[in-house]
PDB file of C-alpha atoms and ligand atoms in Angstrom:
ATOM      1  CA  MET A  12      60.894 -46.753  64.508  1.00 84.00           C
ATOM      2  CA  ALA A  13      57.461 -47.713  65.847  1.00 95.00           C
ATOM      3  CA  TYR A  14      55.824 -51.051  65.091  1.00 98.00           C
ATOM      4  CA  ASP A  15      53.418 -50.767  62.133  1.00 98.00           C
ATOM      5  CA  ASP A  16      50.096 -52.440  63.062  1.00 98.00           C
ATOM      6  CA  GLU A  17      49.118 -52.551  59.387  1.00 98.00           C
ATOM      7  CA  ASN A  18      51.962 -54.829  58.260  1.00 98.00           C
ATOM      8  CA  ILE A  19      50.849 -58.045  56.564  1.00 98.00           C
ATOM      9  CA  PHE A  20      51.853 -60.375  59.405  1.00 98.00           C
ATOM     10  CA  ALA A  21      49.946 -58.244  61.943  1.00 98.00           C
ATOM     11  CA  LYS A  22      46.901 -58.712  59.693  1.00 98.00           C
ATOM     12  CA  ILE A  23      47.534 -62.472  59.557  1.00 98.00           C
ATOM     13  CA  LEU A  24      47.765 -62.572  63.372  1.00 98.00           C
ATOM     14  CA  ARG A  25      44.446 -60.706  63.644  1.00 98.00           C
ATOM     15  CA  GLY A  26      42.841 -63.182  61.231  1.00 98.00           C
ATOM     16  CA  GLU A  27      42.218 -60.492  58.596  1.00 98.00           C
ATOM     17  CA  ILE A  28      44.287 -62.367  55.989  1.00 97.00           C
ATOM     18  CA  PRO A  29      44.242 -66.175  55.674  1.00 98.00           C
ATOM     19  CA  ASN A  30      47.354 -68.272  56.113  1.00 98.00           C
ATOM     20  CA  ALA A  31      48.331 -71.937  55.804  1.00 98.00           C
ATOM     21  CA  THR A  32      49.182 -72.628  59.440  1.00 98.00           C
ATOM     22  CA  VAL A  33      51.848 -75.227  60.167  1.00 98.00           C
ATOM     23  CA  TYR A  34      52.028 -74.708  63.947  1.00 98.00           C
ATOM     24  CA  GLU A  35      50.523 -72.351  66.495  1.00 98.00           C
ATOM     25  CA  ASP A  36      50.701 -71.884  70.247  1.00 98.00           C
ATOM     26  CA  GLU A  37      50.194 -68.989  72.655  1.00 98.00           C
ATOM     27  CA  GLY A  38      53.483 -67.360  71.661  1.00 98.00           C
ATOM     28  CA  ILE A  39      54.173 -68.117  68.013  1.00 98.00           C
ATOM     29  CA  LEU A  40      52.624 -68.792  64.621  1.00 98.00           C
ATOM     30  CA  ALA A  41      54.262 -70.761  61.801  1.00 98.00           C
ATOM     31  CA  PHE A  42      52.790 -70.747  58.297  1.00 98.00           C
ATOM     32  CA  ASN A  43      53.778 -71.467  54.716  1.00 98.00           C
ATOM     33  CA  ASP A  44      55.393 -68.654  52.751  1.00 98.00           C
ATOM     34  CA  ILE A  45      53.067 -67.449  50.002  1.00 98.00           C
ATOM     35  CA  GLN A  46      55.944 -67.528  47.482  1.00 97.00           C
ATOM     36  CA  PRO A  47      57.998 -70.562  48.499  1.00 97.00           C
ATOM     37  CA  LYS A  48      61.621 -70.552  47.339  1.00 95.00           C
ATOM     38  CA  THR A  49      62.155 -74.195  48.336  1.00 96.00           C
ATOM     39  CA  PRO A  50      59.809 -77.223  48.625  1.00 97.00           C
ATOM     40  CA  VAL A  51      59.451 -76.439  52.338  1.00 98.00           C
ATOM     41  CA  HIS A  52      59.414 -72.706  53.101  1.00 98.00           C
ATOM     42  CA  ILE A  53      57.866 -71.832  56.444  1.00 98.00           C
ATOM     43  CA  LEU A  54      57.769 -68.463  58.196  1.00 98.00           C
ATOM     44  CA  VAL A  55      57.825 -68.426  62.005  1.00 99.00           C
ATOM     45  CA  ILE A  56      56.733 -65.297  63.865  1.00 98.00           C
ATOM     46  CA  PRO A  57      56.251 -64.334  67.502  1.00 98.00           C
ATOM     47  CA  LYS A  58      52.730 -63.151  68.275  1.00 98.00           C
ATOM     48  CA  ARG A  59      53.997 -60.104  70.124  1.00 98.00           C
ATOM     49  CA  PRO A  60      54.825 -57.077  67.956  1.00 98.00           C
ATOM     50  CA  TYR A  61      58.576 -57.108  67.339  1.00 98.00           C
ATOM     51  CA  ILE A  62      59.812 -55.255  64.270  1.00 98.00           C
ATOM     52  CA  ASP A  63      62.885 -57.302  63.509  1.00 98.00           C
ATOM     53  CA  MET A  64      65.574 -59.564  64.962  1.00 98.00           C
ATOM     54  CA  ASP A  65      67.255 -56.626  66.670  1.00 98.00           C
ATOM     55  CA  ASP A  66      64.007 -55.689  68.424  1.00 98.00           C
ATOM     56  CA  PHE A  67      63.273 -59.306  69.390  1.00 98.00           C
ATOM     57  CA  ALA A  68      66.768 -60.023  70.728  1.00 98.00           C
ATOM     58  CA  THR A  69      66.839 -56.709  72.628  1.00 98.00           C
ATOM     59  CA  ASN A  70      63.330 -56.603  74.032  1.00 98.00           C
ATOM     60  CA  GLY A  71      62.103 -60.218  74.084  1.00 98.00           C
ATOM     61  CA  SER A  72      62.374 -62.066  77.400  1.00 98.00           C
ATOM     62  CA  PRO A  73      64.840 -64.975  77.566  1.00 98.00           C
ATOM     63  CA  GLU A  74      61.838 -67.305  77.891  1.00 98.00           C
ATOM     64  CA  GLU A  75      60.204 -65.852  74.800  1.00 98.00           C
ATOM     65  CA  VAL A  76      63.385 -65.973  72.715  1.00 98.00           C
ATOM     66  CA  GLY A  77      64.190 -69.487  73.951  1.00 98.00           C
ATOM     67  CA  HIS A  78      60.689 -70.748  73.246  1.00 98.00           C
ATOM     68  CA  PHE A  79      60.751 -69.224  69.774  1.00 98.00           C
ATOM     69  CA  PHE A  80      63.989 -70.879  68.689  1.00 98.00           C
ATOM     70  CA  GLN A  81      63.138 -74.203  70.300  1.00 98.00           C
ATOM     71  CA  LYS A  82      59.959 -74.221  68.246  1.00 98.00           C
ATOM     72  CA  VAL A  83      61.842 -73.281  65.063  1.00 98.00           C
ATOM     73  CA  GLY A  84      63.956 -76.403  65.571  1.00 98.00           C
ATOM     74  CA  GLU A  85      60.941 -78.535  66.437  1.00 98.00           C
ATOM     75  CA  ILE A  86      58.980 -77.386  63.387  1.00 98.00           C
ATOM     76  CA  ALA A  87      61.932 -78.151  61.089  1.00 98.00           C
ATOM     77  CA  ARG A  88      62.324 -81.577  62.693  1.00 98.00           C
ATOM     78  CA  ASN A  89      58.613 -82.332  62.349  1.00 98.00           C
ATOM     79  CA  GLN A  90      58.925 -81.559  58.641  1.00 97.00           C
ATOM     80  CA  GLY A  91      61.747 -84.120  58.433  1.00 97.00           C
ATOM     81  CA  LEU A  92      64.242 -81.413  57.496  1.00 98.00           C
ATOM     82  CA  HIS A  93      66.857 -82.335  60.111  1.00 96.00           C
ATOM     83  CA  GLU A  94      67.902 -85.381  58.106  1.00 95.00           C
ATOM     84  CA  GLY A  95      69.044 -83.676  54.910  1.00 95.00           C
ATOM     85  CA  GLY A  96      69.647 -80.267  56.479  1.00 97.00           C
ATOM     86  CA  TYR A  97      67.913 -76.953  56.105  1.00 97.00           C
ATOM     87  CA  ARG A  98      68.436 -73.194  56.274  1.00 97.00           C
ATOM     88  CA  VAL A  99      67.097 -70.708  58.813  1.00 97.00           C
ATOM     89  CA  VAL A 100      67.270 -67.062  57.698  1.00 97.00           C
ATOM     90  CA  THR A 101      66.112 -63.742  59.052  1.00 98.00           C
ATOM     91  CA  ASN A 102      66.371 -60.482  57.161  1.00 98.00           C
ATOM     92  CA  ASN A 103      66.945 -57.557  59.534  1.00 98.00           C
ATOM     93  CA  GLY A 104      66.178 -54.142  58.083  1.00 96.00           C
ATOM     94  CA  PRO A 105      66.616 -52.496  54.678  1.00 95.00           C
ATOM     95  CA  ASN A 106      70.166 -53.644  53.944  1.00 96.00           C
ATOM     96  CA  ALA A 107      69.000 -57.244  54.235  1.00 96.00           C
ATOM     97  CA  GLY A 108      65.886 -56.600  52.151  1.00 96.00           C
ATOM     98  CA  GLN A 109      63.384 -57.181  54.974  1.00 97.00           C
ATOM     99  CA  LEU A 110      59.973 -56.704  53.369  1.00 97.00           C
ATOM    100  CA  VAL A 111      57.617 -57.307  56.275  1.00 98.00           C
ATOM    101  CA  PRO A 112      58.395 -55.298  59.450  1.00 98.00           C
ATOM    102  CA  HIS A 113      57.293 -57.993  61.897  1.00 98.00           C
ATOM    103  CA  PHE A 114      60.162 -60.241  63.030  1.00 98.00           C
ATOM    104  CA  HIS A 115      60.164 -63.600  61.262  1.00 98.00           C
ATOM    105  CA  VAL A 116      62.512 -66.393  60.380  1.00 98.00           C
ATOM    106  CA  HIS A 117      62.384 -68.415  57.193  1.00 98.00           C
ATOM    107  CA  ILE A 118      62.787 -72.195  57.487  1.00 98.00           C
ATOM    108  CA  MET A 119      63.828 -73.449  54.059  1.00 97.00           C
ATOM    109  CA  GLY A 120      64.517 -76.990  52.995  1.00 97.00           C
ATOM    110  CA  GLY A 121      63.466 -80.032  51.053  1.00 96.00           C
ATOM    111  CA  GLN A 122      66.210 -79.694  48.457  1.00 95.00           C
ATOM    112  CA  LYS A 123      69.862 -78.720  48.136  1.00 94.00           C
ATOM    113  CA  ILE A 124      70.213 -74.950  48.480  1.00 89.00           C
ATOM    114  CA  LYS A 125      72.760 -73.090  46.391  1.00 81.00           C
ATOM    115  CA  GLU A 126      75.829 -72.244  48.453  1.00 74.00           C
ATOM    116  CA  GLY A 127      75.882 -68.697  49.744  1.00 64.00           C
ATOM    117  CA  SER A 128      72.316 -67.913  48.698  1.00 60.00           C
ATOM    118  CA  MET A 129      70.058 -66.005  51.071  1.00 58.00           C
ATOM    119  CA  ALA A 130      66.315 -65.899  51.559  1.00 55.00           C
ATOM    120  CA  ARG A 131      65.921 -62.670  49.580  1.00 53.00           C
ATOM    121  CA  GLY A 132      66.383 -63.430  45.903  1.00 50.00           C
ATOM    122  CA  MET A 133      67.423 -66.942  46.778  1.00 54.00           C
ATOM    123  CA  GLU A 134      67.652 -69.533  44.064  1.00 49.00           C
ATOM    124  CA  ALA A 135      67.872 -73.228  44.763  1.00 51.00           C
ATOM    125  CA  SER A 136      70.430 -75.119  42.701  1.00 45.00           C
TER     126      SER A 136
HETATM  127  P1  5GP B  30      61.350 -60.831  54.226  1.00 69.94           P
HETATM  128  O1  5GP B  30      62.019 -60.306  53.018  1.00 69.94           O
HETATM  129  O2  5GP B  30      60.619 -59.743  54.989  1.00 69.94           O
HETATM  130  O3  5GP B  30      62.301 -61.622  55.088  1.00 69.94           O
HETATM  131  O4  5GP B  30      60.307 -61.895  53.707  1.00 69.94           O
HETATM  132  C1  5GP B  30      58.934 -61.732  53.769  1.00 69.94           C
HETATM  133  C2  5GP B  30      58.321 -63.025  53.272  1.00 69.94           C
HETATM  134  O5  5GP B  30      56.926 -62.947  53.487  1.00 69.94           O
HETATM  135  C3  5GP B  30      58.532 -63.292  51.778  1.00 69.94           C
HETATM  136  O6  5GP B  30      59.181 -64.536  51.602  1.00 69.94           O
HETATM  137  C4  5GP B  30      57.100 -63.304  51.200  1.00 69.94           C
HETATM  138  O7  5GP B  30      56.910 -64.270  50.189  1.00 69.94           O
HETATM  139  C5  5GP B  30      56.259 -63.584  52.434  1.00 69.94           C
HETATM  140  N1  5GP B  30      54.916 -63.017  52.371  1.00 69.94           N
HETATM  141  C6  5GP B  30      54.570 -61.748  52.008  1.00 69.94           C
HETATM  142  N2  5GP B  30      53.241 -61.562  52.093  1.00 69.94           N
HETATM  143  C7  5GP B  30      52.726 -62.747  52.529  1.00 69.94           C
HETATM  144  C8  5GP B  30      51.400 -63.183  52.812  1.00 69.94           C
HETATM  145  O8  5GP B  30      50.413 -62.450  52.688  1.00 69.94           O
HETATM  146  N3  5GP B  30      51.255 -64.468  53.229  1.00 69.94           N
HETATM  147  C9  5GP B  30      52.319 -65.317  53.386  1.00 69.94           C
HETATM  148  N4  5GP B  30      52.067 -66.564  53.808  1.00 69.94           N
HETATM  149  N5  5GP B  30      53.594 -64.934  53.132  1.00 69.94           N
HETATM  150  C10 5GP B  30      53.795 -63.665  52.703  1.00 69.94           C
END
């Protein structure tokens, strides 16, 4: 499957759609989810065009993958989420309900999350 340049996160990266940026550097962008499921719900995406986790883990350089996940941790910490705990989720492909075909992780926190719940259709307890 080829990367779809018209997906919503590609448009956000090109500045065609606004976003509430939480963090940005040369490699990644983090912004608030438009439909937050928890008090803090941030999406983190690489700027390069990876379709999903499988694509990123297979084709991303170790530096790129390392930088990405270090920043995920740093962003969560800067939000104060490390104290109470938080969830990091990625939906990979149709079986997981991935809606946007540009790799992203969800950082979710700020309240107790129902045990076993996932980002897609997730309900906080
Ligand atoms: P997925 O199911 O692909 O893991 O989740 C995609 C996420 O992107 C959903 O949580 C959805 O609310 C979020 N989303 C979809 N469109 C937009 C948008 O235009 N802006 C922002 N900030 N988030 C979006």
